[in-house]
Amino acid sequence: MSMHMKITTVACLASMAVAAQVVGQENAATPRPLITVDAKAPQRAVSPEMYGIFFEEISHAGDGGLYAELVQNRDMEASTIPQGWKVDDSNNVLTPLGWRTRRWFKTDLPGWSFLAEGGGEGSMQLDVNTPLNDRNPHSLRMTVTKRGTRCGVVNSGYWGMAIQAGEWYDATFYARTEGQGQGPRPRGVGLVFSLESAHGGKLCARVTIPEVGGPWRRYTLSLQANASDPNCRLVITPIEPVTMWLDVVSLFPRKTFKDRPNGMRRDVAQMLADLKPGFLRFPGGCVVEGCTLYNRFRWKDSIGDISQRKGDFNLWGYYSTYGLGFHEYLQLAEDLGAEAMVVCNVGMSCQARRPAEVADADTLRSYVQEALDALEYAMGLATSEWGAKRVANGRTQPFRIKYVEIGNENWGPDYLRHYKVFYDAIKAKYPQIITIADAPPRGQQSPEPIEIIDDHFYVSPARFFGMANQYDDADRKGPKIYVGEYAVNRGVGTGNLLGGLSEAVFMLAMERNADVVRMCSYAPLFENVSQRNWPVNLIQLDSSRCVGRSSYQIQRLFAAHRPDVVLQTQVQAPQVELTGVPALFGGGGQPEGQTSQWLKVRQVYALAGLDSKRGEVVIKAINPTPSAVTGTVTLKGLTKLGTKAKVYTLAHADATAENTLDAPNVIVPKESEMAVAGVQFPVNLPANSVTILRLAATTSG
Ligand code: AHR
């Protein structure tokens, strides 16, 4: 779908108030957009933590995404629903308070299947007798009555396991058999572990582990692949008939991000590192709240040995193992060089999933304690109760937590009451921690002490283009702002360039007001393309690939070219109408797939700042129209200008273009250089583009 541009109106475009300018039809006489930077005017500091990351277990962001575990449903608990919940005849899950959500799996052992080849016979069942431990009540009972050529169980991973020739894979599992000491093999049965292509055509690795049997025991083995396949399965077959119980069957690539055990997928985590995030927010998002209070992210169940963790059916409709748990989040933040931002449950379940549960005054104390214990786990002395557990889990030195958000998307009188109790308790014990409050409903003021407010926006491109001056009038005396979740998620397919350009316009507004907007994070971060819970996400992945959408490229550019102070920037450019824009208002008004009449944008949006460390002025300019335009940049109050500028351009002729797993490089930044003749120079802004210029300069003042 192509877009057309009509310059129709008289327009005055101000980053910081400029005079109106009349613009007629587009022709040779159309004045150039003017970008005027005044380094002598008051400057606003930009926090090093301006651009961060929001992580939540949604769309298999963790299990089947960032977390490198290859086995799906390793603990056989995936079909377990939280206490008190029910499953109806249509495979919906119902909470005790009546919230209904789809249950995506139809078997009681998702991820697992039974294999019988060449006359093999047997079965597989979910079993609750003789559990491994009380936190893992279910196990898989594999019965092989006739071996045939081979017979056993298969795990298909998270829509395939990516195996690479030459690499090592480490497996651990628990097994038990009954009737130990009897029969021809009193000490157990050999188990064959094979990594092979989805239908068995190609064998990538095979190892036999002898003598598996007796009471529950942990076994380990390593496999080196001699062939590659992005869509493997793990096949476990006994070498003779047996009934065997299996639990916590885990398989990790030996190479994880920073080589952490129980670690992250290298390729995926590297994409986060490339964003150079100022902070990492975790664990969410609505998973912090849960559909019920029991269903909240329970950090204490997410630490320690993986066989002792107790996962949960999360409110996005699938089971989380909690393998990527509180300790791993803290470690990841450190490995990314990002400040940790922990979001804690505030004694309230998700209010969007009505009716919500609210802890009463007595139980509220236990939720406050839960948050304090989390902080003690991360930062407490080795002699403290929870600090000792951190040390036992392999981390002697405390982790660092800079921010704690009290609740996620909670509001109303209950929230304000709970917020105050949490705020007081956290500040009393950890005065250095900066707290964040959920945004009060628009127009309402919170009476409580608030340091930072978390603002969320999921909107259409039209809305973000219309928010180019957001925060210009924000109360400079009130709390600071953290835009914790924002994205265009309607009318842009699974995330096209037009969406990204409008986000970039909103990001300029945040950066320009960086004295008030201290931090922001795009959301959600990931989707496994095999199970999308949210329409548009920053990074798409499958078992072997990951791709950053154009929004990812924009996030990366903005973080890499974050100035430490913004300079007063005036932009004069006409307002234009884009016609033939596909379904910009889908989701809220106009349905997806229809074409809206028009979209009003400015021909150019821009903002300049200084990178003092590198002694460079950084100019970001956005042209969201389908026509290239040449603007004129004027720099005032800057001296010692370089004669060359580095130019980073993200552009595509078609604003509806998207990066996909199959075509990941459709929209990627290009680097070039341009000559700069003095304090005034022309700059080419291609159609549908973000352009960043960097040139050596110092301020004269
Ligand atoms: O990012 C997806 C969801 O959007 C988050 O879980 C929630 O905080 C918001 O409503």
XYZ file of N, CA and C in Angstrom, residues 297-435:
417
model
N 3.845 -13.001 40.157
C 5.203 -13.548 40.057
C 5.732 -13.712 41.476
N 5.963 -14.962 41.855
C 6.405 -15.244 43.232
C 7.919 -15.482 43.215
N 8.665 -14.426 43.488
C 10.107 -14.486 43.275
C 10.770 -15.583 44.079
N 10.197 -15.887 45.257
C 10.858 -16.892 46.106
C 10.796 -18.281 45.475
N 9.797 -18.494 44.618
C 9.693 -19.782 43.925
C 10.599 -19.835 42.701
N 11.301 -18.747 42.427
C 12.055 -18.662 41.171
C 13.568 -18.680 41.391
N 14.002 -19.052 42.600
C 15.453 -19.042 42.857
C 15.935 -20.453 43.212
N 17.236 -20.629 43.117
C 17.843 -21.889 43.553
C 17.845 -22.951 42.481
N 18.109 -24.163 42.928
C 18.178 -25.314 42.031
C 16.904 -25.397 41.178
N 17.071 -25.678 39.907
C 15.875 -25.644 39.034
C 14.856 -26.717 39.422
N 15.308 -27.796 40.078
C 14.337 -28.840 40.448
C 13.490 -28.407 41.649
N 13.904 -27.328 42.307
C 13.165 -26.837 43.472
C 12.313 -25.623 43.124
N 12.341 -25.203 41.885
C 11.528 -24.020 41.535
C 10.095 -24.448 41.267
N 9.197 -23.526 41.534
C 7.778 -23.841 41.358
C 7.205 -22.817 40.401
N 7.060 -23.209 39.165
C 6.577 -22.278 38.151
C 5.087 -22.027 38.279
N 4.517 -21.384 37.288
C 3.084 -21.083 37.346
C 2.527 -20.868 35.947
N 1.233 -21.109 35.840
C 0.505 -20.823 34.612
C 0.325 -19.303 34.598
N 1.024 -18.621 33.710
C 1.007 -17.162 33.834
C -0.226 -16.539 33.175
N -0.432 -15.290 33.446
C -1.686 -14.684 32.988
C -1.709 -14.451 31.491
N -0.626 -14.792 30.794
C -0.658 -14.741 29.326
C -1.042 -16.088 28.735
N -1.432 -17.044 29.611
C -2.032 -18.278 29.112
C -1.063 -19.404 28.832
N 0.083 -19.378 29.428
C 0.983 -20.526 29.306
C 1.802 -20.655 30.583
N 2.487 -21.765 30.678
C 3.208 -22.082 31.909
C 4.631 -21.499 31.877
N 5.031 -20.834 32.958
C 6.417 -20.363 33.093
C 7.113 -21.272 34.083
N 8.289 -21.748 33.718
C 9.019 -22.629 34.644
C 9.658 -21.856 35.790
N 9.773 -20.543 35.644
C 10.540 -19.700 36.578
C 12.025 -20.067 36.533
N 12.438 -20.725 35.446
C 13.867 -21.019 35.264
C 14.631 -19.714 35.109
N 14.029 -18.797 34.378
C 14.533 -17.420 34.324
C 13.877 -16.729 35.515
N 14.597 -16.703 36.616
C 14.016 -16.241 37.875
C 14.702 -14.993 38.394
N 14.419 -14.676 39.637
C 14.873 -13.411 40.216
C 16.394 -13.272 40.161
N 17.099 -14.343 40.492
C 18.562 -14.301 40.494
C 19.082 -14.066 39.067
N 18.482 -14.751 38.106
C 18.932 -14.612 36.712
C 18.646 -13.207 36.193
N 17.530 -12.621 36.618
C 17.232 -11.242 36.186
C 18.307 -10.285 36.695
N 18.656 -10.460 37.979
C 19.676 -9.571 38.560
C 21.008 -9.754 37.846
N 21.333 -11.014 37.572
C 22.594 -11.306 36.884
C 22.583 -10.719 35.470
N 21.444 -10.847 34.816
C 21.342 -10.331 33.441
C 21.523 -8.814 33.428
N 20.882 -8.138 34.384
C 21.023 -6.678 34.447
C 22.504 -6.326 34.554
N 23.191 -7.033 35.429
C 24.620 -6.757 35.608
C 25.399 -7.078 34.326
N 25.077 -8.195 33.721
C 25.800 -8.592 32.495
C 25.544 -7.620 31.345
N 24.416 -6.944 31.400
C 24.113 -5.964 30.347
C 24.650 -4.579 30.702
N 25.199 -4.454 31.907
C 25.666 -3.146 32.357
C 24.505 -2.202 32.612
N 23.376 -2.772 33.006
C 22.157 -1.973 33.199
C 21.790 -1.926 34.678
N 21.197 -0.826 35.104
C 20.689 -0.756 36.471
C 19.478 -1.685 36.585
N 19.363 -2.355 37.734
C 18.218 -3.241 37.931
C 17.016 -2.434 38.415
N 15.873 -2.683 37.789
C 14.614 -2.061 38.223
C 13.633 -3.201 38.515
N 13.344 -3.380 39.797
C 12.475 -4.483 40.201
C 11.051 -3.954 40.377
N 10.096 -4.680 39.842
C 8.696 -4.303 40.068
C 8.114 -5.302 41.059
N 7.516 -4.791 42.139
C 6.981 -5.715 43.144
C 5.462 -5.666 43.171
N 4.882 -6.791 43.553
C 3.428 -6.832 43.714
C 3.061 -6.010 44.950
N 1.960 -5.265 44.829
C 1.591 -4.325 45.886
C 0.374 -4.833 46.679
N 0.235 -6.175 46.690
C -0.910 -6.746 47.405
C -2.199 -6.582 46.628
N -2.068 -6.535 45.290
C -3.250 -6.405 44.423
C -3.009 -7.233 43.170
N -4.045 -7.971 42.741
C -3.911 -8.663 41.458
C -4.274 -7.674 40.354
N -4.148 -8.151 39.101
C -4.306 -7.258 37.949
C -5.724 -6.676 37.893
N -5.808 -5.364 37.911
C -7.125 -4.716 37.936
C -7.802 -4.718 36.569
N -7.019 -4.957 35.517
C -7.632 -5.041 34.191
C -8.358 -6.372 34.033
N -8.027 -7.337 34.866
C -8.686 -8.649 34.812
C -9.639 -8.716 36.000
N -10.788 -8.129 35.803
C -11.705 -7.874 36.906
C -12.463 -9.112 37.346
N -12.934 -9.187 38.584
C -12.563 -8.297 39.683
C -11.189 -8.678 40.241
N -10.487 -7.677 40.712
C -9.131 -7.929 41.220
C -9.194 -8.366 42.682
N -8.167 -9.074 43.100
C -8.043 -9.415 44.519
C -7.183 -8.357 45.199
N -7.598 -7.985 46.377
C -6.841 -6.978 47.131
C -6.549 -7.559 48.509
N -5.286 -7.538 48.891
C -4.924 -8.090 50.205
C -5.544 -7.234 51.306
N -6.002 -7.887 52.370
C -6.548 -7.092 53.470
C -5.388 -6.573 54.329
N -5.735 -5.731 55.292
C -4.693 -5.046 56.067
C -3.720 -6.039 56.711
N -4.241 -7.198 57.156
C -3.353 -8.161 57.831
C -2.386 -8.812 56.863
N -2.915 -9.259 55.722
C -2.023 -9.976 54.798
C -1.128 -9.024 54.018
N -1.514 -7.748 53.979
C -0.681 -6.783 53.246
C 0.765 -6.820 53.752
N 0.882 -7.012 55.064
C 2.219 -7.040 55.649
C 3.100 -8.111 54.994
N 2.473 -9.247 54.644
C 3.287 -10.322 54.054
C 3.754 -9.937 52.643
N 2.964 -9.124 51.942
C 3.391 -8.680 50.606
C 4.526 -7.658 50.715
N 4.423 -6.817 51.730
C 5.506 -5.851 51.954
C 6.783 -6.622 52.291
N 6.628 -7.619 53.149
C 7.799 -8.405 53.551
C 8.399 -9.124 52.345
N 7.519 -9.597 51.476
C 7.998 -10.294 50.267
C 8.903 -9.362 49.447
N 8.498 -8.104 49.343
C 9.310 -7.134 48.591
C 10.620 -6.857 49.325
N 10.538 -6.697 50.645
C 11.773 -6.425 51.407
C 12.726 -7.620 51.338
N 12.152 -8.822 51.362
C 12.995 -10.025 51.278
C 13.709 -10.081 49.926
N 13.015 -9.644 48.883
C 13.639 -9.640 47.545
C 14.854 -8.711 47.557
N 14.680 -7.557 48.194
C 15.789 -6.597 48.247
C 16.927 -7.156 49.098
N 16.557 -7.858 50.156
C 17.601 -8.461 50.998
C 18.315 -9.578 50.242
N 17.565 -10.349 49.473
C 18.204 -11.409 48.679
C 19.255 -10.785 47.756
N 18.876 -9.690 47.121
C 19.783 -9.076 46.141
C 20.948 -8.371 46.816
N 20.665 -7.655 47.906
C 21.658 -6.701 48.405
C 22.101 -6.961 49.841
N 21.463 -7.938 50.497
C 21.732 -8.139 51.925
C 23.086 -8.783 52.183
N 23.522 -8.664 53.421
C 24.771 -9.293 53.838
C 24.620 -10.809 53.771
N 25.762 -11.453 53.647
C 25.748 -12.921 53.595
C 25.197 -13.509 54.891
N 25.207 -12.692 55.953
C 24.710 -13.186 57.238
C 23.201 -12.992 57.391
N 22.595 -12.250 56.465
C 21.138 -12.053 56.564
C 20.431 -13.292 56.010
N 19.169 -13.451 56.375
C 18.442 -14.663 55.961
C 18.443 -14.829 54.439
N 18.054 -13.767 53.738
C 17.918 -13.903 52.285
C 19.239 -13.668 51.565
N 20.101 -12.849 52.150
C 21.435 -12.684 51.573
C 22.184 -14.018 51.580
N 21.974 -14.795 52.634
C 22.628 -16.107 52.730
C 22.154 -17.020 51.597
N 20.900 -16.882 51.234
C 20.380 -17.732 50.134
C 21.027 -17.326 48.815
N 21.237 -16.032 48.646
C 21.923 -15.569 47.418
C 23.319 -16.179 47.351
N 24.012 -16.144 48.501
C 25.369 -16.698 48.544
C 25.314 -18.201 48.244
N 24.325 -18.868 48.836
C 24.185 -20.315 48.573
C 23.917 -20.566 47.097
N 23.311 -19.608 46.440
C 23.024 -19.767 45.008
C 24.187 -19.286 44.136
N 25.339 -19.068 44.779
C 26.546 -18.841 43.993
C 26.986 -17.406 43.841
N 26.329 -16.486 44.536
C 26.698 -15.090 44.357
C 27.061 -14.475 45.709
N 28.350 -14.269 45.918
C 28.806 -13.751 47.205
C 28.531 -12.254 47.317
N 28.993 -11.511 46.321
C 28.823 -10.051 46.364
C 27.350 -9.683 46.168
N 26.893 -8.642 46.838
C 25.506 -8.216 46.594
C 25.308 -7.777 45.143
N 24.113 -7.923 44.655
C 23.736 -7.296 43.393
C 23.352 -5.851 43.705
N 23.142 -5.095 42.644
C 22.732 -3.702 42.843
C 21.307 -3.541 42.318
N 20.473 -2.926 43.128
C 19.127 -2.569 42.646
C 18.979 -1.070 42.837
N 18.712 -0.362 41.758
C 18.598 1.091 41.885
C 17.143 1.534 42.017
N 16.266 0.837 41.292
C 14.866 1.276 41.262
C 13.936 0.158 41.709
N 12.896 0.525 42.419
C 11.817 -0.421 42.718
C 10.508 0.239 42.323
N 9.767 -0.438 41.463
C 8.433 0.075 41.140
C 7.424 -0.630 42.035
N 6.576 0.158 42.649
C 5.603 -0.373 43.610
C 4.311 -0.640 42.858
N 4.140 -1.915 42.458
C 2.964 -2.308 41.689
C 3.162 -2.072 40.206
N 2.289 -2.667 39.420
C 2.298 -2.423 37.975
C 0.872 -2.147 37.538
N 0.657 -1.030 36.919
C -0.670 -0.654 36.409
C -1.760 -0.850 37.456
N -1.445 -0.537 38.706
C -2.482 -0.534 39.742
C -2.920 0.906 39.969
N -4.110 1.056 40.468
C -4.607 2.412 40.673
C -5.711 2.407 41.736
N -6.225 3.602 42.025
C -7.398 3.727 42.902
C -7.007 3.826 44.366
N -8.017 3.957 45.229
C -7.762 4.172 46.659
C -6.979 3.025 47.299
N -7.277 1.759 46.892
C -6.527 0.631 47.480
C -5.055 0.773 47.135
N -4.815 1.139 45.878
C -3.413 1.272 45.456
C -2.707 2.349 46.272
N -3.335 3.492 46.378
C -2.674 4.601 47.076
C -2.375 4.231 48.536
N -3.331 3.498 49.147
C -3.122 3.080 50.545
C -1.936 2.103 50.625
N -1.957 1.109 49.744
C -0.876 0.114 49.763
C 0.461 0.756 49.399
N 0.399 1.640 48.401
C 1.625 2.301 47.926
C 2.369 2.945 49.091
N 1.624 3.649 49.919
C 2.232 4.383 51.034
C 2.927 3.419 52.003
N 2.276 2.280 52.258
C 2.864 1.301 53.185
C 4.168 0.753 52.593
N 4.136 0.438 51.302
C 5.346 -0.080 50.647
C 6.444 0.986 50.612
N 6.041 2.185 50.234
C 7.008 3.287 50.117
C 7.744 3.474 51.442
N 6.958 3.554 52.533
C 7.567 3.791 53.847
C 8.499 2.646 54.228
N 8.046 1.416 53.979
C 8.846 0.251 54.388
C 10.142 0.173 53.575
N 10.054 0.427 52.287
C 11.258 0.332 51.434
C 12.236 1.449 51.783
N 11.709 2.652 51.919
C 12.593 3.793 52.204
C 13.237 3.667 53.580
N 12.496 3.085 54.544
C 13.051 2.949 55.894
C 14.280 2.047 55.862
N 14.212 0.983 55.087
C 15.324 0.030 55.083
C 16.357 0.328 53.991
N 15.892 0.858 52.883
C 16.798 1.103 51.738
C 16.591 2.534 51.232
N 17.053 3.528 52.006
C 16.782 4.917 51.603
C 17.371 5.273 50.248
N 18.395 4.525 49.817
C 19.046 4.854 48.537
C 18.215 4.408 47.335
N 17.264 3.548 47.556
C 16.471 3.047 46.420
C 15.516 4.131 45.935
N 15.429 4.252 44.628
C 14.491 5.220 44.047
C 13.213 4.465 43.720
N 12.113 4.950 44.265
C 10.844 4.244 44.054
C 10.085 4.862 42.886
